[in-house]
Short mmCIF file of C-alpha atoms in Angstrom, two decimals:
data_model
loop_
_atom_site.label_atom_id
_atom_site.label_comp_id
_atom_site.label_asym_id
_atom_site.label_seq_id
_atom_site.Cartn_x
_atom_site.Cartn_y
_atom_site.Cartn_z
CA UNK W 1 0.00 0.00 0.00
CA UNK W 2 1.08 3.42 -0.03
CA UNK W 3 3.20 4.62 2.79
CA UNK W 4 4.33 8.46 4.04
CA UNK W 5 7.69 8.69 5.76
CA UNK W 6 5.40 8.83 9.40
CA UNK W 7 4.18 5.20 8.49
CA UNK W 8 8.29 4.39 9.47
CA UNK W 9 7.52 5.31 13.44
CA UNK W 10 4.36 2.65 12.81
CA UNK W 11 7.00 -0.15 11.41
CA UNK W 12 9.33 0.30 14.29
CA UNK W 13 5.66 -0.03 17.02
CA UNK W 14 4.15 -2.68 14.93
CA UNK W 15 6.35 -4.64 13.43
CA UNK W 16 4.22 -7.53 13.26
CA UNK W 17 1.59 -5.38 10.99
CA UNK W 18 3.49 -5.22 7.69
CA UNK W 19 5.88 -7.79 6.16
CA UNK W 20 8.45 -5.33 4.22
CA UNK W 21 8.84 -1.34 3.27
CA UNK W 22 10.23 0.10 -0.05
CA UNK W 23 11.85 3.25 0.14
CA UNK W 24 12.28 5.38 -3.04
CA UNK W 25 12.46 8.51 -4.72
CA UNK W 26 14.92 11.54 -5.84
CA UNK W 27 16.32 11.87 -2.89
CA UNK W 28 18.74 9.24 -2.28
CA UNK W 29 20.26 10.27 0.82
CA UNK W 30 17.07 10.06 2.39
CA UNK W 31 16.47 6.62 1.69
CA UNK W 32 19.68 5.38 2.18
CA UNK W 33 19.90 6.63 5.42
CA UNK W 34 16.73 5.21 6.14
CA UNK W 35 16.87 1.62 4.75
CA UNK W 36 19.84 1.35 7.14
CA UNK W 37 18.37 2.96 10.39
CA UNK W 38 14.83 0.76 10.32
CA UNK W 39 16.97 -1.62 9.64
CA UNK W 40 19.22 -1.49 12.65
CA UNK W 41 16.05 -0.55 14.64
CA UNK W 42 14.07 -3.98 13.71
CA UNK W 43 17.41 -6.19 14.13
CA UNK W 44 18.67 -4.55 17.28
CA UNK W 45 17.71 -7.56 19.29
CA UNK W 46 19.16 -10.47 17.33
CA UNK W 47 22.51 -11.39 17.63
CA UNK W 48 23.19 -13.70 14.83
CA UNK W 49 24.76 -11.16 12.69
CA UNK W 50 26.66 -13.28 10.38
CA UNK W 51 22.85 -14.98 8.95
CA UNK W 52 21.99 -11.22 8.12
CA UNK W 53 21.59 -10.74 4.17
CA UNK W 54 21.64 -8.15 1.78
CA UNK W 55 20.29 -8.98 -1.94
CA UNK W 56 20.84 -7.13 -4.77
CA UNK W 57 19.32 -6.31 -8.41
CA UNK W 58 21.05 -9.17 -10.07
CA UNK W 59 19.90 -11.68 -7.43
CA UNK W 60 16.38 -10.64 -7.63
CA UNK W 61 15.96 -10.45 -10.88
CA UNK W 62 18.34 -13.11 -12.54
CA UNK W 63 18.74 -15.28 -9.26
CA UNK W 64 15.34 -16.20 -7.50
CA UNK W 65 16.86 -19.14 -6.47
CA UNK W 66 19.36 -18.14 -4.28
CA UNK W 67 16.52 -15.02 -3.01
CA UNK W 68 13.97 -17.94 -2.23
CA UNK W 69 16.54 -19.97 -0.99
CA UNK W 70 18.61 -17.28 1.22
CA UNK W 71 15.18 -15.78 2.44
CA UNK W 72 13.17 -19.24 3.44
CA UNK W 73 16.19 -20.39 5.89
CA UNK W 74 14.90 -19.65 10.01
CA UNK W 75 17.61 -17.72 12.01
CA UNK W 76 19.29 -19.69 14.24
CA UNK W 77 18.65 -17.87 17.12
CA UNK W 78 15.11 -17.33 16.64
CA UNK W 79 13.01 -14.21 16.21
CA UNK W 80 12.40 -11.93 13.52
CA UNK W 81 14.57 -11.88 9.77
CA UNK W 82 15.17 -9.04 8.43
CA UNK W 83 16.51 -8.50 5.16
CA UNK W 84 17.61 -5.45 3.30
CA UNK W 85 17.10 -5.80 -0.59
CA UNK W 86 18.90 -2.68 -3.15
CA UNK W 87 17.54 -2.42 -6.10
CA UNK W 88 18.87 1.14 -6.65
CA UNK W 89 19.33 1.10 -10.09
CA UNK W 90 16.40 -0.75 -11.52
CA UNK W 91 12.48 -0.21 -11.11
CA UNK W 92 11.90 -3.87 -11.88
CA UNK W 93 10.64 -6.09 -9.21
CA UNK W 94 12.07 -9.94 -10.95
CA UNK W 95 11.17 -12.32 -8.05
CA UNK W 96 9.83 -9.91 -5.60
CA UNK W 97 5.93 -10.19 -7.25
CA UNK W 98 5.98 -13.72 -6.55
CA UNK W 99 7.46 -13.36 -2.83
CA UNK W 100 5.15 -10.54 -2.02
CA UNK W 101 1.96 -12.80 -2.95
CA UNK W 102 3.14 -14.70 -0.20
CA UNK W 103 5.66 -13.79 2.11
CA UNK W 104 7.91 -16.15 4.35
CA UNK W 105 6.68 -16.10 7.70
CA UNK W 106 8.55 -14.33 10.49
CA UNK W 107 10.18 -12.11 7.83
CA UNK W 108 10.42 -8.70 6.94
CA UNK W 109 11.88 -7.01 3.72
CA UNK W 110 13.43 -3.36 3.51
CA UNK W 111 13.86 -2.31 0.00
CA UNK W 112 15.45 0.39 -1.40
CA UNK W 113 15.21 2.03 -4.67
CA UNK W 114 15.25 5.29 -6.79
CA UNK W 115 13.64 7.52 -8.50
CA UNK W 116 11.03 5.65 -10.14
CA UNK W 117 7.92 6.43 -11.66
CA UNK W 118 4.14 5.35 -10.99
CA UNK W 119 4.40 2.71 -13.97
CA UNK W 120 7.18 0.73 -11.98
CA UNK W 121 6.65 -2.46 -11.53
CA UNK W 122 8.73 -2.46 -8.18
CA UNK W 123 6.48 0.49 -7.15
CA UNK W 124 3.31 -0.89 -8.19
CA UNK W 125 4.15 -4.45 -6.71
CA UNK W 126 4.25 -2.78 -3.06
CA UNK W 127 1.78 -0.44 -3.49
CA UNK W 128 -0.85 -3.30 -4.42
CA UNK W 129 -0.22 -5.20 -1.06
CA UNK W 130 -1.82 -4.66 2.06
CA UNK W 131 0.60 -5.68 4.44
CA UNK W 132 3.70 -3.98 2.60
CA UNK W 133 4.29 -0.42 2.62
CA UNK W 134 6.02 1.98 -0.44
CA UNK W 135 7.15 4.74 0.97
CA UNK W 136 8.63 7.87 -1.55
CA UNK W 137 11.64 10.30 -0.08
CA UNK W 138 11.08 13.87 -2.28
CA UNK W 139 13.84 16.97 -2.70
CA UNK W 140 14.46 18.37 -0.03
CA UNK W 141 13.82 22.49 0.53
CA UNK W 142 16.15 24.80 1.10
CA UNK W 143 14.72 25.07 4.95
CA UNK W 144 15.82 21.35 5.03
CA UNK W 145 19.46 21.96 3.96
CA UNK W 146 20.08 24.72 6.37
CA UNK W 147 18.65 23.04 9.30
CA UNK W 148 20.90 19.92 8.15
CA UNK W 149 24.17 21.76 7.99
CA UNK W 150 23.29 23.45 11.41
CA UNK W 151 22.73 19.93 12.91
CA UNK W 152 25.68 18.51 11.37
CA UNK W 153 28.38 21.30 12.82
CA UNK W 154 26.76 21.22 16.14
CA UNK W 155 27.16 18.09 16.47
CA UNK W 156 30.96 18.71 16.00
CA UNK W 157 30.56 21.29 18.08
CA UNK W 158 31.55 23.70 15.00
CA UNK W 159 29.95 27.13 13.11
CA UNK W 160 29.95 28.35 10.00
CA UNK W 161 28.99 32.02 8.92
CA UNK W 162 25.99 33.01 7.21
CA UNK W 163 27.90 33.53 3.99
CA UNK W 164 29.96 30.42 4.07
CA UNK W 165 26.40 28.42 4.77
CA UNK W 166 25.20 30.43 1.57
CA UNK W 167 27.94 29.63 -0.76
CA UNK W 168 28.12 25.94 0.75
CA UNK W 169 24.19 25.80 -0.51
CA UNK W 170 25.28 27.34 -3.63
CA UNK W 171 27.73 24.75 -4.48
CA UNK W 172 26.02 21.63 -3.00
CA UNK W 173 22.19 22.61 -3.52
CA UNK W 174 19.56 20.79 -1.33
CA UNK W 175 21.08 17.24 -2.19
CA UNK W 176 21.82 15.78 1.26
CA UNK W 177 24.65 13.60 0.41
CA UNK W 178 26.51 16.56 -1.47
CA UNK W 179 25.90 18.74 1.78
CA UNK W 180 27.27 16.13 4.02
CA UNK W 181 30.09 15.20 2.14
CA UNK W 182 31.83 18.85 1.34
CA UNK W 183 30.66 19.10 5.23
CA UNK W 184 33.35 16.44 6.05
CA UNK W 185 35.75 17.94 4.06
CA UNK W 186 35.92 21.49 5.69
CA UNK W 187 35.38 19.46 9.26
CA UNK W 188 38.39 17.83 8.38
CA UNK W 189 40.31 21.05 7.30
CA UNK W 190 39.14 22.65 10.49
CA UNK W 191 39.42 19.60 13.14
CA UNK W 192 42.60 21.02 14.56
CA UNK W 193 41.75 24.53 14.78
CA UNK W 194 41.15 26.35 18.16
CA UNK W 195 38.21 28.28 16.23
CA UNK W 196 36.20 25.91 14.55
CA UNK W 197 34.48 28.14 12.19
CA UNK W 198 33.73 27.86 8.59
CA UNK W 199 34.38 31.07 6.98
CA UNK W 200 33.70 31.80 3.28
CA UNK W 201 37.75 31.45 2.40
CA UNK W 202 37.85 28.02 4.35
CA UNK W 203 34.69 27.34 1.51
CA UNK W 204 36.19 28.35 -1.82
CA UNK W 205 39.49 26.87 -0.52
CA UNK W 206 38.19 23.33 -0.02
CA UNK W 207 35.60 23.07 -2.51
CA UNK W 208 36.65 25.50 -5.60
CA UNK W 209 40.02 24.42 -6.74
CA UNK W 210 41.89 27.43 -7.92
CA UNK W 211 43.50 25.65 -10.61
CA UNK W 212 40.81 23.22 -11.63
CA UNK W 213 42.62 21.87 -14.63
CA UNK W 214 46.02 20.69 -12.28
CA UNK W 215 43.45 18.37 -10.53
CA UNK W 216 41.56 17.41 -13.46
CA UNK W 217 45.34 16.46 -14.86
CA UNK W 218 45.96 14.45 -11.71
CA UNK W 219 43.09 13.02 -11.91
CA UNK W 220 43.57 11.71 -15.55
CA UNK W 221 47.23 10.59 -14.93
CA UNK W 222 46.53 8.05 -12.44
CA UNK W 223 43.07 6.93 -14.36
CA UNK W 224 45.53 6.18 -16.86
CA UNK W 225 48.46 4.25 -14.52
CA UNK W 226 50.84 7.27 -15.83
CA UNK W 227 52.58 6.97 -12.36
CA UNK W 228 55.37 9.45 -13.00
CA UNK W 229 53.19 12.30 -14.21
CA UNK W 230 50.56 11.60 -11.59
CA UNK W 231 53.46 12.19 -8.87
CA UNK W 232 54.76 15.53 -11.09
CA UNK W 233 51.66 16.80 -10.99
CA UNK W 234 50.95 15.81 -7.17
CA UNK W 235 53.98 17.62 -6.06
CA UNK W 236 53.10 20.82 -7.99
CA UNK W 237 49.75 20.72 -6.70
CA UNK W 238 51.42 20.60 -3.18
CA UNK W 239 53.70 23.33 -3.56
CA UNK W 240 50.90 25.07 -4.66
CA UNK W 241 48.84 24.96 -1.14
CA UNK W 242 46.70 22.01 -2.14
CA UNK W 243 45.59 19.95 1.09
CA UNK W 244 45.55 16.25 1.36
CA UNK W 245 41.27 16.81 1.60
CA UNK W 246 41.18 18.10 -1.53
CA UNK W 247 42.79 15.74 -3.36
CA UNK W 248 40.21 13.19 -1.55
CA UNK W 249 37.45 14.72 -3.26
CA UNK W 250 38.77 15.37 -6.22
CA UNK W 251 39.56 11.94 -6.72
CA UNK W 252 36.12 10.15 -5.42
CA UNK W 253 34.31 12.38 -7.26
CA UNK W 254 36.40 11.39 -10.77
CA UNK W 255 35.77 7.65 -10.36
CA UNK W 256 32.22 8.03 -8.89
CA UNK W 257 31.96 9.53 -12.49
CA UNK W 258 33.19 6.82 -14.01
CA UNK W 259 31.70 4.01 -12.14
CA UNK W 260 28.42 5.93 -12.74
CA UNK W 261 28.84 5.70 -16.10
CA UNK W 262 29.59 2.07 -16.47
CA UNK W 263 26.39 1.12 -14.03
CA UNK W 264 24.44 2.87 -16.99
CA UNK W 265 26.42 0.95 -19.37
CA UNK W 266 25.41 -2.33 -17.43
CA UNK W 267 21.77 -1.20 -17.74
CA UNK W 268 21.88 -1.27 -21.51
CA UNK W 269 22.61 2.55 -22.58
CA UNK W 270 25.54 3.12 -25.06
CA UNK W 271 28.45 5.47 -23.72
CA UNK W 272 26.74 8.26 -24.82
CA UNK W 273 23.70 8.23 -23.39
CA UNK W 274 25.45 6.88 -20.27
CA UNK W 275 28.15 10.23 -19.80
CA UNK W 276 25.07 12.61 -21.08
CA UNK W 277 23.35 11.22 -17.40
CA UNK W 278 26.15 13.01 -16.20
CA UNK W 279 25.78 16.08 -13.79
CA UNK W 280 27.73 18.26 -14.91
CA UNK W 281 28.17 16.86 -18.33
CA UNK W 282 31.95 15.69 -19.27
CA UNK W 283 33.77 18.49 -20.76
CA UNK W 284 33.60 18.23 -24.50
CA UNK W 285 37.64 18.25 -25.01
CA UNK W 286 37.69 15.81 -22.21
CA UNK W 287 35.57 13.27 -23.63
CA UNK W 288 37.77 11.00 -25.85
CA UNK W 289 39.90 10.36 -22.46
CA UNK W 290 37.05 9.56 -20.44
CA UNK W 291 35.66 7.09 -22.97
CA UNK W 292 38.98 5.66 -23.01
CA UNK W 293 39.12 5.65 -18.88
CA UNK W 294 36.01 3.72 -18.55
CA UNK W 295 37.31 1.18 -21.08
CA UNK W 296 40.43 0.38 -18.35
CA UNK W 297 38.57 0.48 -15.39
CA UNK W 298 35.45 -1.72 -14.70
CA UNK W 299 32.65 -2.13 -12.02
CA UNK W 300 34.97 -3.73 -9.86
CA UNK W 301 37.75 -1.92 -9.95
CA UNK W 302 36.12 1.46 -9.39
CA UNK W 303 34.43 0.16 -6.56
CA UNK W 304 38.00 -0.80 -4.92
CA UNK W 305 39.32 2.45 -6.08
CA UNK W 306 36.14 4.33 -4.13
CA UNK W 307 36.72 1.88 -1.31
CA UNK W 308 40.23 2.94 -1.35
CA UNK W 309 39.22 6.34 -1.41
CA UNK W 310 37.39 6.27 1.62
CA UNK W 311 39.64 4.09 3.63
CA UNK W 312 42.40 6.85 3.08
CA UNK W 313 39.73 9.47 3.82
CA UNK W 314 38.99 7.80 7.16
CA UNK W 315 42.95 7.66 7.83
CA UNK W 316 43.43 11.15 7.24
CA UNK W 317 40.34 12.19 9.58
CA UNK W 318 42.13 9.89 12.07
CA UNK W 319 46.32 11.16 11.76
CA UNK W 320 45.97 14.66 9.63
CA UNK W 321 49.77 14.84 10.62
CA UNK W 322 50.23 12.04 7.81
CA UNK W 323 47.92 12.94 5.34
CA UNK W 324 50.71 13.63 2.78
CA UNK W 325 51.99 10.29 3.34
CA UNK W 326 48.61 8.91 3.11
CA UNK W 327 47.93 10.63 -0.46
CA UNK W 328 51.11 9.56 -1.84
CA UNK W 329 50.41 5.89 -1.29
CA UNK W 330 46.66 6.28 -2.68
CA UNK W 331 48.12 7.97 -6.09
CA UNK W 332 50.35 5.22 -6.20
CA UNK W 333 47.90 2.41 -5.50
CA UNK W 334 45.28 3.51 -7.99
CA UNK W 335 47.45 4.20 -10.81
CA UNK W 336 49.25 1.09 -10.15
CA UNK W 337 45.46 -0.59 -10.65
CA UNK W 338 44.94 1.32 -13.82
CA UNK W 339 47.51 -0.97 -15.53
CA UNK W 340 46.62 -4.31 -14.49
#
């Protein structure tokens, strides 16, 4: 049946009332967050952690073996299973229509999906139950952003000034994830200051490279496993002022470009249509090279490069004092991957 995001409180009350939740819509930070918070809320009392399952798209739609095999099996332990499902790139529902007629006993499934339209068959399947709920996650306003990014900085006991909070809006618009992202970056940049404030300066420092075509060369020079030039171009950027941060998010956000791309590819669009999906678009005088880039890295190995990523992100958060060291050995690592 249809669902609001109030029917969640309901879930976490009566759990016995409903057999599974689909979360979906635009915003995706919203129903990520979530998926993983009901949840942790239904499965806080079992303890048999390593019989918890996540499926995926290709197992529900290519696999219903494994689902109705994976999904029939009784915990251990006893009590409740619950079982997170992503289908966020697809709006097809593959084994889930059959399931959903009739639903393992003792179960409950949290999906998570999209943006997808009324004409899904994912969304339709859930909204046609009684006892499962689809619940959609819409844009956030501009109120919404603000209040997040005051919420976030208290609670790292920070403050930013009314026209760094304007320009971080500017840059990262009302998309959640954005916000909270370039938020960890300048939390990062600031963690060791007496005066944890965000000015405007701090802002255009972290998130608007002055020299936006240096990092763009970087970024290209270990995409292509050019180790030497990625390291002559490192050091430059260095002497130049640029901070182990920003060379974090310049990096993520190249190969979440690229692995982006090749999950469109996956779908069944052509390279074309798959970099036009881009936001913003690939520079036109940039495109042969990204073409080429997605040819040497595939799904797996830009999802160890992101992992990567964030591992080193986590370090630096953890020892800023070696976050040189720490950006050295990721340059090295990924463009060492680009040639294998």
């Amino acid at each position: 049946m249809k669902g609001k995001i109030s029917d969640i409180k309901n879930i976490v009350q009566n759990p016995d009332k409903f057999c599974g939740a689909l979360f979906y819509g635009p915003n995706e930070y919203k129903v990520n967050e979530n998926y993983q918070d009901l949840f942790n809320l239904l499965n806080k009392e079992n303890n048999d952690t390593f019989e918890l399952q996540e499926f995926d798209t290709e197992i529900v739609l290519n696999q219903p073996e494994i689902f109705f095999n994976e999904i029939n099996t009784i915990l251990l332990g006893g009590g409740r299973k619950v079982v997170k499902i992503d289908m966020m790139n697809s709006d097809k529902a593959g084994c889930l229509v059959e399931y959903l007629e009739k639903p393992t006993d003792n179960t409950f499934i949290i999906v998570k999906s999209g943006k997808i339209g009324p004409s899904s068959k994912l969304r339709k399947t859930f909204e046609n139950t009684k006892r499962f709920l689809a619940i959609p996650f819409y844009e956030d306003s501009m109120k919404d952003a603000d209040a997040f990014i005051v919420a976030f900085l208290s609670s790292k006991k920070c403050s930013i000034s009314k026209e760094a909070k304007l320009r971080l809006l500017s840059i990262s618009g009302n998309d959640h994830k954005i916000i909270e992202s370039n938020l960890e970056l300048l939390y990062l940049y600031i963690i060791s200051e007496a005066d944890k404030e965000i000015n405007i300066d701090i802002i255009d420092k972290i998130l608007l490279s002055g020299k936006p075509a240096e990092i763009q060369n970087l970024c290209n020079c270990v995409a292509f496993g050019r180790i030497s030039e990625a390291f002559s171009c490192l050091n430059e950027l260095k002497l130049n002022g640029h901070q182990p941060i920003q060379f974090i998010n310049s990096l993520s956000r190249f190969f979440q470009r690229i692995h982006q791309v090749l999950i469109s590819e996956n779908s069944g669009k052509n390279i074309t249509e798959a970099m036009n999906d881009l936001k913003p678009p690939v520079f036109f005088k940039e495109k042969d090279s990204f073409i080429k880039q997605t040819k040497l890295w595939n799904m797996e190995k830009t999802e160890r490069a992101l992992k990567i990523i964030n591992e080193a992100e986590n370090e630096i958060k953890e020892s800023p004092d070696l976050g040189k060291l720490i950006i050295d050995n990721i340059v090295l690592r990924l463009s060492a991957a680009a040639n294998k």
